[in-house]
Amino acid sequence: METVKYKRGATDVSKNYEKLSETYYDYQAKKFDRSFDGFLSGFFKRYILKNLDLPDQAKVLDVGAATGRLLKMLASQHQFEGIGLDISSQMTQFAQTQYPEFSFVTGSAMQLPFEDQSFDVLICSASFHHFPIPETFLKEARRVLKSGGKLVIAEIRIPIFHGLYNSYIKRFSKEGDVKVYTFDELQALLETAGFVLIKGRRHLQIQYFEAHKKA
């Protein structure tokens, strides 16, 4: 496996994080929704469903879509065109079979395979901590969002043992985990990347952001 050194989000740890994620989630794909990881991800999906108001007929991109369950849940309340992106080809193949009403694409959050200004809303549910360079993802999110488009991030929150948790995943994680960010770190990343925060909430182990792309 090729070793890639990411100097920013990964704090100089030499790992190919995307390859680790791809391998792990390829293996998990068909059983993901029944796994412990799938169980935990459900909390983030339900929080998004409760809090996100989608505009009518929006074009929505779910980055880190896994089996596509979030798009299906949102479709119970909204009408929109949904596309899911995941690093795992096994995930996207399984998702496409499960939910043929949406489109699923295999690709990297570091280089989104879409045209400029393609989407009204971009969602990232419990996957931001997998991105090797968060600044690169946010730059790509800005690129593919339309003017005034909305970025939605629901991410892990570990308020007490934050440093210990990051030390653990740095040493032991084989799932492509890079770093869990604090609320202030995420807010600063969004603002530096040119997003205007419209919602920022903390709820138990979830931190939730909605931000508009500056015109």
mmCIF file of C-alpha atoms in Angstrom:
data_model
loop_
_atom_site.group_PDB
_atom_site.id
_atom_site.type_symbol
_atom_site.label_atom_id
_atom_site.label_comp_id
_atom_site.label_asym_id
_atom_site.label_seq_id
_atom_site.Cartn_x
_atom_site.Cartn_y
_atom_site.Cartn_z
ATOM 1 C CA MET A 1 0.000 0.000 0.000
ATOM 2 C CA GLU A 2 1.310 3.439 -0.939
ATOM 3 C CA THR A 3 2.128 5.654 2.025
ATOM 4 C CA VAL A 4 0.947 9.235 1.826
ATOM 5 C CA LYS A 5 1.963 11.873 4.368
ATOM 6 C CA TYR A 6 -0.677 14.469 5.171
ATOM 7 C CA LYS A 7 0.807 17.387 7.069
ATOM 8 C CA ARG A 8 -2.251 19.281 8.269
ATOM 9 C CA GLY A 9 -5.355 17.453 9.444
ATOM 10 C CA ALA A 10 -3.355 14.313 10.206
ATOM 11 C CA THR A 11 -0.680 16.173 12.201
ATOM 12 C CA ASP A 12 2.211 14.653 10.217
ATOM 13 C CA VAL A 13 1.212 11.019 10.687
ATOM 14 C CA SER A 14 2.360 8.920 7.711
ATOM 15 C CA LYS A 15 -0.716 6.925 6.723
ATOM 16 C CA ASN A 16 -2.815 6.548 3.616
ATOM 17 C CA TYR A 17 -6.046 7.379 5.416
ATOM 18 C CA GLU A 18 -8.256 7.114 2.353
ATOM 19 C CA LYS A 19 -6.951 3.639 1.566
ATOM 20 C CA LEU A 20 -7.561 2.560 5.153
ATOM 21 C CA SER A 21 -11.132 3.868 4.971
ATOM 22 C CA GLU A 22 -11.727 2.233 1.606
ATOM 23 C CA THR A 23 -10.496 -1.165 2.797
ATOM 24 C CA TYR A 24 -12.414 -1.066 6.074
ATOM 25 C CA TYR A 25 -15.728 0.050 4.586
ATOM 26 C CA ASP A 26 -15.472 -2.267 1.604
ATOM 27 C CA TYR A 27 -15.452 -5.075 4.154
ATOM 28 C CA GLN A 28 -18.293 -3.524 6.188
ATOM 29 C CA ALA A 29 -20.574 -2.538 3.310
ATOM 30 C CA LYS A 30 -23.235 -5.230 3.273
ATOM 31 C CA LYS A 31 -23.473 -5.477 7.057
ATOM 32 C CA PHE A 32 -22.846 -1.814 7.914
ATOM 33 C CA ASP A 33 -26.425 -0.881 8.814
ATOM 34 C CA ARG A 34 -26.559 -3.839 11.244
ATOM 35 C CA SER A 35 -23.132 -3.128 12.753
ATOM 36 C CA PHE A 36 -22.203 -1.077 15.820
ATOM 37 C CA ASP A 37 -20.765 1.618 13.525
ATOM 38 C CA GLY A 38 -24.039 1.699 11.645
ATOM 39 C CA PHE A 39 -25.971 1.911 14.903
ATOM 40 C CA LEU A 40 -23.906 4.907 16.052
ATOM 41 C CA SER A 41 -24.168 6.648 12.680
ATOM 42 C CA GLY A 42 -27.949 6.465 13.012
ATOM 43 C CA PHE A 43 -27.899 9.082 15.769
ATOM 44 C CA PHE A 44 -26.259 11.588 13.416
ATOM 45 C CA LYS A 45 -28.658 10.797 10.586
ATOM 46 C CA ARG A 46 -31.695 11.254 12.815
ATOM 47 C CA TYR A 47 -30.323 14.540 14.139
ATOM 48 C CA ILE A 48 -29.894 15.830 10.591
ATOM 49 C CA LEU A 49 -33.389 14.655 9.690
ATOM 50 C CA LYS A 50 -34.827 16.539 12.666
ATOM 51 C CA ASN A 51 -32.923 19.796 12.117
ATOM 52 C CA LEU A 52 -32.308 20.239 8.384
ATOM 53 C CA ASP A 53 -34.851 22.095 6.294
ATOM 54 C CA LEU A 54 -34.207 21.273 2.644
ATOM 55 C CA PRO A 55 -35.389 23.704 -0.036
ATOM 56 C CA ASP A 56 -37.904 22.309 -2.522
ATOM 57 C CA GLN A 57 -36.371 20.353 -5.400
ATOM 58 C CA ALA A 58 -32.843 20.871 -4.061
ATOM 59 C CA LYS A 59 -29.901 18.997 -5.499
ATOM 60 C CA VAL A 60 -28.241 17.309 -2.525
ATOM 61 C CA LEU A 61 -24.824 15.659 -2.172
ATOM 62 C CA ASP A 62 -24.166 13.339 0.784
ATOM 63 C CA VAL A 63 -20.388 12.950 1.242
ATOM 64 C CA GLY A 64 -19.541 9.757 3.092
ATOM 65 C CA ALA A 65 -22.951 8.376 2.195
ATOM 66 C CA ALA A 66 -22.184 4.759 3.161
ATOM 67 C CA THR A 67 -25.288 2.656 2.372
ATOM 68 C CA GLY A 68 -27.375 5.693 1.379
ATOM 69 C CA ARG A 69 -29.697 5.500 4.373
ATOM 70 C CA LEU A 70 -29.567 9.225 5.137
ATOM 71 C CA LEU A 71 -30.835 10.157 1.675
ATOM 72 C CA LYS A 72 -33.691 7.675 2.081
ATOM 73 C CA MET A 73 -34.584 9.133 5.477
ATOM 74 C CA LEU A 74 -34.581 12.696 4.128
ATOM 75 C CA ALA A 75 -36.795 11.617 1.239
ATOM 76 C CA SER A 76 -39.529 10.723 3.733
ATOM 77 C CA GLN A 77 -39.926 14.457 4.408
ATOM 78 C CA HIS A 78 -38.568 16.271 1.356
ATOM 79 C CA GLN A 79 -38.522 16.088 -2.421
ATOM 80 C CA PHE A 80 -35.027 16.481 -3.828
ATOM 81 C CA GLU A 81 -32.451 15.032 -6.203
ATOM 82 C CA GLY A 82 -29.959 13.045 -4.144
ATOM 83 C CA ILE A 83 -26.423 11.901 -4.928
ATOM 84 C CA GLY A 84 -24.235 9.956 -2.503
ATOM 85 C CA LEU A 85 -20.445 9.838 -2.571
ATOM 86 C CA ASP A 86 -18.317 7.317 -0.711
ATOM 87 C CA ILE A 87 -14.673 6.223 -0.803
ATOM 88 C CA SER A 88 -15.791 2.569 -0.751
ATOM 89 C CA SER A 89 -16.908 1.074 -4.063
ATOM 90 C CA GLN A 90 -18.620 -1.754 -2.175
ATOM 91 C CA MET A 91 -20.660 0.817 -0.239
ATOM 92 C CA THR A 92 -21.747 2.676 -3.372
ATOM 93 C CA GLN A 93 -22.630 -0.540 -5.195
ATOM 94 C CA PHE A 94 -24.697 -1.743 -2.245
ATOM 95 C CA ALA A 95 -26.355 1.679 -1.831
ATOM 96 C CA GLN A 96 -27.281 1.815 -5.511
ATOM 97 C CA THR A 97 -28.950 -1.572 -5.235
ATOM 98 C CA GLN A 98 -30.803 -0.582 -2.071
ATOM 99 C CA TYR A 99 -31.930 2.864 -3.222
ATOM 100 C CA PRO A 100 -32.044 3.067 -7.023
ATOM 101 C CA GLU A 101 -33.973 6.348 -6.860
ATOM 102 C CA PHE A 102 -30.674 8.059 -5.964
ATOM 103 C CA SER A 103 -27.287 8.075 -7.679
ATOM 104 C CA PHE A 104 -24.149 6.852 -5.913
ATOM 105 C CA VAL A 105 -20.578 7.621 -6.910
ATOM 106 C CA THR A 106 -17.264 6.232 -5.673
ATOM 107 C CA GLY A 107 -14.719 8.945 -5.042
ATOM 108 C CA SER A 108 -12.615 11.044 -2.703
ATOM 109 C CA ALA A 109 -13.791 13.928 -0.535
ATOM 110 C CA MET A 110 -10.400 15.491 -1.282
ATOM 111 C CA GLN A 111 -11.290 15.782 -4.981
ATOM 112 C CA LEU A 112 -15.045 15.736 -5.459
ATOM 113 C CA PRO A 113 -15.867 14.325 -8.916
ATOM 114 C CA PHE A 114 -18.480 16.964 -9.739
ATOM 115 C CA GLU A 115 -18.689 20.208 -11.697
ATOM 116 C CA ASP A 116 -18.466 23.630 -10.094
ATOM 117 C CA GLN A 117 -21.683 24.964 -8.536
ATOM 118 C CA SER A 118 -23.559 21.670 -8.933
ATOM 119 C CA PHE A 119 -25.377 21.389 -5.581
ATOM 120 C CA ASP A 120 -27.742 23.350 -3.369
ATOM 121 C CA VAL A 121 -26.870 21.362 -0.232
ATOM 122 C CA LEU A 122 -23.844 19.265 0.744
ATOM 123 C CA ILE A 123 -24.138 17.002 3.798
ATOM 124 C CA CYS A 124 -21.354 15.354 5.756
ATOM 125 C CA SER A 125 -22.642 13.004 8.449
ATOM 126 C CA ALA A 126 -20.119 11.479 10.889
ATOM 127 C CA SER A 127 -17.391 11.381 8.269
ATOM 128 C CA PHE A 128 -15.474 14.659 8.620
ATOM 129 C CA HIS A 129 -12.990 13.000 10.994
ATOM 130 C CA HIS A 130 -11.919 10.722 8.118
ATOM 131 C CA PHE A 131 -10.761 13.554 5.845
ATOM 132 C CA PRO A 132 -6.946 13.747 5.651
ATOM 133 C CA ILE A 133 -6.886 17.494 5.011
ATOM 134 C CA PRO A 134 -10.126 19.170 6.115
ATOM 135 C CA GLU A 135 -9.164 22.430 4.414
ATOM 136 C CA THR A 136 -9.048 20.614 1.082
ATOM 137 C CA PHE A 137 -12.491 19.108 1.600
ATOM 138 C CA LEU A 138 -13.969 22.485 2.539
ATOM 139 C CA LYS A 139 -12.399 24.087 -0.532
ATOM 140 C CA GLU A 140 -13.977 21.367 -2.660
ATOM 141 C CA ALA A 141 -17.313 21.811 -0.888
ATOM 142 C CA ARG A 142 -17.238 25.521 -1.726
ATOM 143 C CA ARG A 143 -16.417 24.727 -5.331
ATOM 144 C CA VAL A 144 -19.319 22.318 -5.927
ATOM 145 C CA LEU A 145 -21.924 24.327 -3.993
ATOM 146 C CA LYS A 146 -23.975 26.940 -5.777
ATOM 147 C CA SER A 147 -23.759 30.547 -4.616
ATOM 148 C CA GLY A 148 -25.587 30.677 -1.288
ATOM 149 C CA GLY A 149 -25.553 26.880 -1.073
ATOM 150 C CA LYS A 150 -25.605 25.166 2.295
ATOM 151 C CA LEU A 151 -22.974 22.932 3.909
ATOM 152 C CA VAL A 152 -24.239 20.649 6.694
ATOM 153 C CA ILE A 153 -21.857 18.858 9.050
ATOM 154 C CA ALA A 154 -22.907 16.499 11.853
ATOM 155 C CA GLU A 155 -19.781 15.295 13.571
ATOM 156 C CA ILE A 156 -18.556 13.417 16.630
ATOM 157 C CA ARG A 157 -18.267 15.474 19.811
ATOM 158 C CA ILE A 158 -15.995 14.325 22.647
ATOM 159 C CA PRO A 159 -15.902 17.194 25.141
ATOM 160 C CA ILE A 160 -14.004 15.571 28.044
ATOM 161 C CA PHE A 161 -11.601 12.951 26.696
ATOM 162 C CA HIS A 162 -10.949 14.702 23.388
ATOM 163 C CA GLY A 163 -7.157 14.613 23.579
ATOM 164 C CA LEU A 164 -7.048 11.015 24.780
ATOM 165 C CA TYR A 165 -9.400 9.918 22.013
ATOM 166 C CA ASN A 166 -7.273 11.554 19.325
ATOM 167 C CA SER A 167 -4.138 9.972 20.791
ATOM 168 C CA TYR A 168 -5.870 6.599 20.631
ATOM 169 C CA ILE A 169 -6.962 6.857 16.994
ATOM 170 C CA LYS A 170 -3.545 8.238 16.018
ATOM 171 C CA ARG A 171 -1.872 5.119 17.385
ATOM 172 C CA PHE A 172 -4.417 2.364 16.852
ATOM 173 C CA SER A 173 -7.175 3.181 14.366
ATOM 174 C CA LYS A 174 -7.206 1.069 11.214
ATOM 175 C CA GLU A 175 -10.465 2.562 9.914
ATOM 176 C CA GLY A 176 -9.054 5.745 8.381
ATOM 177 C CA ASP A 177 -9.874 7.990 11.347
ATOM 178 C CA VAL A 178 -7.714 11.121 11.260
ATOM 179 C CA LYS A 179 -8.840 13.490 14.015
ATOM 180 C CA VAL A 180 -11.947 14.443 15.965
ATOM 181 C CA TYR A 181 -12.300 18.220 16.096
ATOM 182 C CA THR A 182 -13.604 20.459 18.833
ATOM 183 C CA PHE A 183 -16.584 22.721 18.218
ATOM 184 C CA ASP A 184 -14.305 25.778 18.052
ATOM 185 C CA GLU A 185 -11.907 24.065 15.647
ATOM 186 C CA LEU A 186 -14.729 23.143 13.280
ATOM 187 C CA GLN A 187 -16.211 26.627 13.432
ATOM 188 C CA ALA A 188 -12.813 28.178 12.668
ATOM 189 C CA LEU A 189 -12.250 25.813 9.750
ATOM 190 C CA LEU A 190 -15.626 26.742 8.260
ATOM 191 C CA GLU A 191 -15.079 30.464 8.622
ATOM 192 C CA THR A 192 -11.533 30.320 7.217
ATOM 193 C CA ALA A 193 -12.830 28.342 4.222
ATOM 194 C CA GLY A 194 -15.316 31.105 3.375
ATOM 195 C CA PHE A 195 -18.534 29.818 4.925
ATOM 196 C CA VAL A 196 -20.970 31.863 7.003
ATOM 197 C CA LEU A 197 -22.232 29.931 10.030
ATOM 198 C CA ILE A 198 -26.014 29.915 10.368
ATOM 199 C CA LYS A 199 -26.372 27.108 12.926
ATOM 200 C CA GLY A 200 -23.903 25.703 15.412
ATOM 201 C CA ARG A 201 -25.209 23.312 18.028
ATOM 202 C CA ARG A 202 -23.900 20.844 20.586
ATOM 203 C CA HIS A 203 -26.089 17.889 21.586
ATOM 204 C CA LEU A 204 -24.580 15.145 23.725
ATOM 205 C CA GLN A 205 -21.965 13.466 21.465
ATOM 206 C CA ILE A 206 -23.047 15.363 18.347
ATOM 207 C CA GLN A 207 -21.909 18.743 17.060
ATOM 208 C CA TYR A 208 -23.959 20.166 14.226
ATOM 209 C CA PHE A 209 -23.257 22.960 11.779
ATOM 210 C CA GLU A 210 -25.105 24.571 8.918
ATOM 211 C CA ALA A 211 -23.197 27.176 6.938
ATOM 212 C CA HIS A 212 -23.804 29.143 3.749
ATOM 213 C CA LYS A 213 -21.256 29.549 1.020
ATOM 214 C CA LYS A 214 -20.371 33.224 0.695
ATOM 215 C CA ALA A 215 -21.398 34.728 -2.634
#
